[in-house]
mmCIF file with all atom_site columns, C-alpha atoms in Angstrom:
data_model
loop_
_atom_site.group_PDB
_atom_site.id
_atom_site.type_symbol
_atom_site.label_atom_id
_atom_site.label_alt_id
_atom_site.label_comp_id
_atom_site.label_asym_id
_atom_site.label_entity_id
_atom_site.label_seq_id
_atom_site.pdbx_PDB_ins_code
_atom_site.Cartn_x
_atom_site.Cartn_y
_atom_site.Cartn_z
_atom_site.occupancy
_atom_site.B_iso_or_equiv
_atom_site.pdbx_formal_charge
_atom_site.auth_seq_id
_atom_site.auth_comp_id
_atom_site.auth_asym_id
_atom_site.auth_atom_id
_atom_site.pdbx_PDB_model_num
ATOM 1   C CA . UNK L 1 1   ? 20.211 -27.382 -37.552 1.00 81.00 ? 103 UNK L CA 1
ATOM 2   C CA . UNK L 1 2   ? 21.420 -27.205 -41.135 1.00 91.00 ? 104 UNK L CA 1
ATOM 3   C CA . UNK L 1 3   ? 24.664 -25.378 -40.333 1.00 92.00 ? 105 UNK L CA 1
ATOM 4   C CA . UNK L 1 4   ? 25.849 -28.071 -37.912 1.00 94.00 ? 106 UNK L CA 1
ATOM 5   C CA . UNK L 1 5   ? 24.981 -30.837 -40.372 1.00 94.00 ? 107 UNK L CA 1
ATOM 6   C CA . UNK L 1 6   ? 26.713 -29.022 -43.228 1.00 95.00 ? 108 UNK L CA 1
ATOM 7   C CA . UNK L 1 7   ? 29.860 -28.227 -41.252 1.00 95.00 ? 109 UNK L CA 1
ATOM 8   C CA . UNK L 1 8   ? 30.145 -31.758 -39.875 1.00 95.00 ? 110 UNK L CA 1
ATOM 9   C CA . UNK L 1 9   ? 29.761 -33.330 -43.315 1.00 95.00 ? 111 UNK L CA 1
ATOM 10  C CA . UNK L 1 10  ? 32.214 -30.932 -45.008 1.00 95.00 ? 112 UNK L CA 1
ATOM 11  C CA . UNK L 1 11  ? 35.029 -31.305 -42.456 1.00 96.00 ? 113 UNK L CA 1
ATOM 12  C CA . UNK L 1 12  ? 36.837 -34.487 -41.462 1.00 96.00 ? 114 UNK L CA 1
ATOM 13  C CA . UNK L 1 13  ? 37.321 -33.537 -37.821 1.00 98.00 ? 115 UNK L CA 1
ATOM 14  C CA . UNK L 1 14  ? 35.177 -30.746 -36.389 1.00 98.00 ? 116 UNK L CA 1
ATOM 15  C CA . UNK L 1 15  ? 35.012 -29.504 -32.809 1.00 97.00 ? 117 UNK L CA 1
ATOM 16  C CA . UNK L 1 16  ? 32.379 -27.102 -31.557 1.00 96.00 ? 118 UNK L CA 1
ATOM 17  C CA . UNK L 1 17  ? 33.923 -25.133 -28.692 1.00 96.00 ? 119 UNK L CA 1
ATOM 18  C CA . UNK L 1 18  ? 33.830 -21.986 -26.615 1.00 95.00 ? 120 UNK L CA 1
ATOM 19  C CA . UNK L 1 19  ? 36.954 -19.881 -26.353 1.00 94.00 ? 121 UNK L CA 1
ATOM 20  C CA . UNK L 1 20  ? 36.820 -19.886 -22.548 1.00 93.00 ? 122 UNK L CA 1
ATOM 21  C CA . UNK L 1 21  ? 36.257 -23.647 -22.131 1.00 93.00 ? 123 UNK L CA 1
ATOM 22  C CA . UNK L 1 22  ? 39.243 -25.547 -20.729 1.00 94.00 ? 124 UNK L CA 1
ATOM 23  C CA . UNK L 1 23  ? 37.861 -28.955 -21.803 1.00 94.00 ? 125 UNK L CA 1
ATOM 24  C CA . UNK L 1 24  ? 37.415 -27.634 -25.337 1.00 95.00 ? 126 UNK L CA 1
ATOM 25  C CA . UNK L 1 25  ? 41.073 -26.653 -25.344 1.00 96.00 ? 127 UNK L CA 1
ATOM 26  C CA . UNK L 1 26  ? 42.079 -30.045 -23.915 1.00 96.00 ? 128 UNK L CA 1
ATOM 27  C CA . UNK L 1 27  ? 40.180 -31.989 -26.573 1.00 97.00 ? 129 UNK L CA 1
ATOM 28  C CA . UNK L 1 28  ? 41.576 -29.778 -29.341 1.00 97.00 ? 130 UNK L CA 1
ATOM 29  C CA . UNK L 1 29  ? 45.161 -30.279 -28.122 1.00 97.00 ? 131 UNK L CA 1
ATOM 30  C CA . UNK L 1 30  ? 44.598 -34.035 -27.784 1.00 97.00 ? 132 UNK L CA 1
ATOM 31  C CA . UNK L 1 31  ? 43.387 -34.331 -31.374 1.00 97.00 ? 133 UNK L CA 1
ATOM 32  C CA . UNK L 1 32  ? 46.249 -32.188 -32.641 1.00 96.00 ? 134 UNK L CA 1
ATOM 33  C CA . UNK L 1 33  ? 48.672 -34.370 -30.691 1.00 95.00 ? 135 UNK L CA 1
ATOM 34  C CA . UNK L 1 34  ? 47.216 -37.402 -32.451 1.00 96.00 ? 136 UNK L CA 1
ATOM 35  C CA . UNK L 1 35  ? 48.098 -35.867 -35.801 1.00 96.00 ? 137 UNK L CA 1
ATOM 36  C CA . UNK L 1 36  ? 44.934 -34.202 -37.039 1.00 97.00 ? 138 UNK L CA 1
ATOM 37  C CA . UNK L 1 37  ? 44.165 -30.570 -37.737 1.00 96.00 ? 139 UNK L CA 1
ATOM 38  C CA . UNK L 1 38  ? 40.583 -30.246 -36.534 1.00 97.00 ? 140 UNK L CA 1
ATOM 39  C CA . UNK L 1 39  ? 38.339 -27.428 -37.635 1.00 97.00 ? 141 UNK L CA 1
ATOM 40  C CA . UNK L 1 40  ? 37.493 -25.525 -34.450 1.00 97.00 ? 142 UNK L CA 1
ATOM 41  C CA . UNK L 1 41  ? 34.168 -23.696 -34.466 1.00 97.00 ? 143 UNK L CA 1
ATOM 42  C CA . UNK L 1 42  ? 33.908 -21.349 -31.487 1.00 96.00 ? 144 UNK L CA 1
ATOM 43  C CA . UNK L 1 43  ? 30.241 -20.820 -30.769 1.00 95.00 ? 145 UNK L CA 1
ATOM 44  C CA . UNK L 1 44  ? 30.877 -17.735 -28.654 1.00 94.00 ? 146 UNK L CA 1
ATOM 45  C CA . UNK L 1 45  ? 32.465 -15.973 -31.634 1.00 95.00 ? 147 UNK L CA 1
ATOM 46  C CA . UNK L 1 46  ? 29.542 -16.551 -33.970 1.00 93.00 ? 148 UNK L CA 1
ATOM 47  C CA . UNK L 1 47  ? 26.183 -14.747 -34.160 1.00 94.00 ? 149 UNK L CA 1
ATOM 48  C CA . UNK L 1 48  ? 24.414 -18.108 -34.507 1.00 93.00 ? 150 UNK L CA 1
ATOM 49  C CA . UNK L 1 49  ? 26.344 -19.569 -31.573 1.00 93.00 ? 151 UNK L CA 1
ATOM 50  C CA . UNK L 1 50  ? 23.479 -19.682 -29.067 1.00 92.00 ? 152 UNK L CA 1
ATOM 51  C CA . UNK L 1 51  ? 21.225 -21.520 -31.527 1.00 94.00 ? 153 UNK L CA 1
ATOM 52  C CA . UNK L 1 52  ? 24.034 -23.939 -32.385 1.00 93.00 ? 154 UNK L CA 1
ATOM 53  C CA . UNK L 1 53  ? 24.617 -24.611 -28.683 1.00 91.00 ? 155 UNK L CA 1
ATOM 54  C CA . UNK L 1 54  ? 20.914 -25.354 -28.165 1.00 90.00 ? 156 UNK L CA 1
ATOM 55  C CA . UNK L 1 55  ? 20.979 -27.767 -31.080 1.00 92.00 ? 157 UNK L CA 1
ATOM 56  C CA . UNK L 1 56  ? 24.166 -29.459 -29.839 1.00 91.00 ? 158 UNK L CA 1
ATOM 57  C CA . UNK L 1 57  ? 22.632 -29.861 -26.385 1.00 88.00 ? 159 UNK L CA 1
ATOM 58  C CA . UNK L 1 58  ? 19.680 -31.685 -27.928 1.00 87.00 ? 160 UNK L CA 1
ATOM 59  C CA . UNK L 1 59  ? 21.887 -33.686 -30.264 1.00 85.00 ? 161 UNK L CA 1
ATOM 60  C CA . UNK L 1 60  ? 24.643 -34.756 -27.890 1.00 71.00 ? 162 UNK L CA 1
ATOM 61  C CA . UNK L 1 61  ? 23.239 -33.891 -24.497 1.00 63.00 ? 163 UNK L CA 1
ATOM 62  C CA . UNK L 1 62  ? 25.452 -32.197 -21.969 1.00 55.00 ? 164 UNK L CA 1
ATOM 63  C CA . UNK L 1 63  ? 27.082 -35.290 -20.513 1.00 50.00 ? 165 UNK L CA 1
ATOM 64  C CA . UNK L 1 64  ? 30.160 -33.308 -19.508 1.00 48.00 ? 166 UNK L CA 1
ATOM 65  C CA . UNK L 1 65  ? 28.100 -31.389 -16.964 1.00 52.00 ? 167 UNK L CA 1
ATOM 66  C CA . UNK L 1 66  ? 29.299 -28.008 -18.230 1.00 55.00 ? 168 UNK L CA 1
ATOM 67  C CA . UNK L 1 67  ? 27.079 -27.377 -21.214 1.00 69.00 ? 169 UNK L CA 1
ATOM 68  C CA . UNK L 1 68  ? 26.959 -28.382 -24.821 1.00 79.00 ? 170 UNK L CA 1
ATOM 69  C CA . UNK L 1 69  ? 30.653 -28.078 -25.737 1.00 91.00 ? 171 UNK L CA 1
ATOM 70  C CA . UNK L 1 70  ? 33.039 -29.505 -26.674 1.00 94.00 ? 172 UNK L CA 1
ATOM 71  C CA . UNK L 1 71  ? 31.242 -31.609 -29.249 1.00 95.00 ? 173 UNK L CA 1
ATOM 72  C CA . UNK L 1 72  ? 33.333 -33.580 -31.729 1.00 97.00 ? 174 UNK L CA 1
ATOM 73  C CA . UNK L 1 73  ? 32.353 -34.894 -35.146 1.00 97.00 ? 175 UNK L CA 1
ATOM 74  C CA . UNK L 1 74  ? 34.671 -37.237 -37.041 1.00 97.00 ? 176 UNK L CA 1
ATOM 75  C CA . UNK L 1 75  ? 33.874 -38.045 -40.647 1.00 96.00 ? 177 UNK L CA 1
ATOM 76  C CA . UNK L 1 76  ? 30.447 -36.448 -40.308 1.00 95.00 ? 178 UNK L CA 1
ATOM 77  C CA . UNK L 1 77  ? 29.546 -38.675 -37.358 1.00 95.00 ? 179 UNK L CA 1
ATOM 78  C CA . UNK L 1 78  ? 28.832 -37.307 -33.908 1.00 95.00 ? 180 UNK L CA 1
ATOM 79  C CA . UNK L 1 79  ? 31.382 -38.794 -31.511 1.00 95.00 ? 181 UNK L CA 1
ATOM 80  C CA . UNK L 1 80  ? 30.362 -36.783 -28.470 1.00 92.00 ? 182 UNK L CA 1
ATOM 81  C CA . UNK L 1 81  ? 31.776 -34.568 -25.784 1.00 91.00 ? 183 UNK L CA 1
ATOM 82  C CA . UNK L 1 82  ? 35.010 -34.696 -23.837 1.00 92.00 ? 184 UNK L CA 1
ATOM 83  C CA . UNK L 1 83  ? 33.862 -37.777 -21.892 1.00 91.00 ? 185 UNK L CA 1
ATOM 84  C CA . UNK L 1 84  ? 33.299 -39.793 -25.058 1.00 94.00 ? 186 UNK L CA 1
ATOM 85  C CA . UNK L 1 85  ? 36.543 -38.569 -26.641 1.00 96.00 ? 187 UNK L CA 1
ATOM 86  C CA . UNK L 1 86  ? 38.559 -39.533 -23.568 1.00 96.00 ? 188 UNK L CA 1
ATOM 87  C CA . UNK L 1 87  ? 36.828 -42.915 -23.413 1.00 96.00 ? 189 UNK L CA 1
ATOM 88  C CA . UNK L 1 88  ? 37.718 -43.592 -27.064 1.00 97.00 ? 190 UNK L CA 1
ATOM 89  C CA . UNK L 1 89  ? 41.265 -42.414 -26.406 1.00 97.00 ? 191 UNK L CA 1
ATOM 90  C CA . UNK L 1 90  ? 41.750 -44.625 -23.357 1.00 96.00 ? 192 UNK L CA 1
ATOM 91  C CA . UNK L 1 91  ? 40.406 -47.747 -25.060 1.00 97.00 ? 193 UNK L CA 1
ATOM 92  C CA . UNK L 1 92  ? 42.526 -47.154 -28.168 1.00 95.00 ? 194 UNK L CA 1
ATOM 93  C CA . UNK L 1 93  ? 39.713 -46.581 -30.660 1.00 97.00 ? 195 UNK L CA 1
ATOM 94  C CA . UNK L 1 94  ? 40.225 -42.827 -31.129 1.00 97.00 ? 196 UNK L CA 1
ATOM 95  C CA . UNK L 1 95  ? 43.364 -43.265 -33.243 1.00 96.00 ? 197 UNK L CA 1
ATOM 96  C CA . UNK L 1 96  ? 41.451 -45.640 -35.523 1.00 96.00 ? 198 UNK L CA 1
ATOM 97  C CA . UNK L 1 97  ? 38.656 -43.107 -35.950 1.00 97.00 ? 199 UNK L CA 1
ATOM 98  C CA . UNK L 1 98  ? 41.164 -40.354 -36.731 1.00 97.00 ? 200 UNK L CA 1
ATOM 99  C CA . UNK L 1 99  ? 43.418 -42.347 -39.055 1.00 96.00 ? 201 UNK L CA 1
ATOM 100 C CA . UNK L 1 100 ? 41.836 -41.134 -42.337 1.00 95.00 ? 202 UNK L CA 1
ATOM 101 C CA . UNK L 1 101 ? 42.339 -37.532 -41.207 1.00 96.00 ? 203 UNK L CA 1
ATOM 102 C CA . UNK L 1 102 ? 45.871 -37.678 -39.826 1.00 94.00 ? 204 UNK L CA 1
ATOM 103 C CA . UNK L 1 103 ? 48.572 -35.637 -41.464 1.00 88.00 ? 205 UNK L CA 1
ATOM 104 C CA . UNK L 1 104 ? 51.251 -37.669 -43.303 1.00 82.00 ? 206 UNK L CA 1
ATOM 105 C CA . UNK L 1 105 ? 53.873 -36.834 -40.657 1.00 74.00 ? 207 UNK L CA 1
ATOM 106 C CA . UNK L 1 106 ? 51.648 -38.359 -37.956 1.00 62.00 ? 208 UNK L CA 1
ATOM 107 C CA . UNK L 1 107 ? 51.459 -41.672 -39.798 1.00 60.00 ? 209 UNK L CA 1
ATOM 108 C CA . UNK L 1 108 ? 55.203 -42.276 -39.768 1.00 58.00 ? 210 UNK L CA 1
#
């Protein structure tokens, strides 16, 4: 879907979420805690949300077992859902992926 591709390429760190999703909130807070200000796109607050969710399900699968969100893009690249984000975080590679997008205060 063009909108997903455009948004992911225009924003350093992008998270597709639902406002009622606890894992979406957890991933957002994790990324903020690592010093980035992700763009949060809530699919349930957008008229195109259902179509975006269908596309994200095809693109990333629903490996979290709860549906297509959260889905995280970093630098225009699909990273995945909460499982993939937590895996990157636990093995130390998430900070490296986020480094170009961290705020200056986070780098000190």
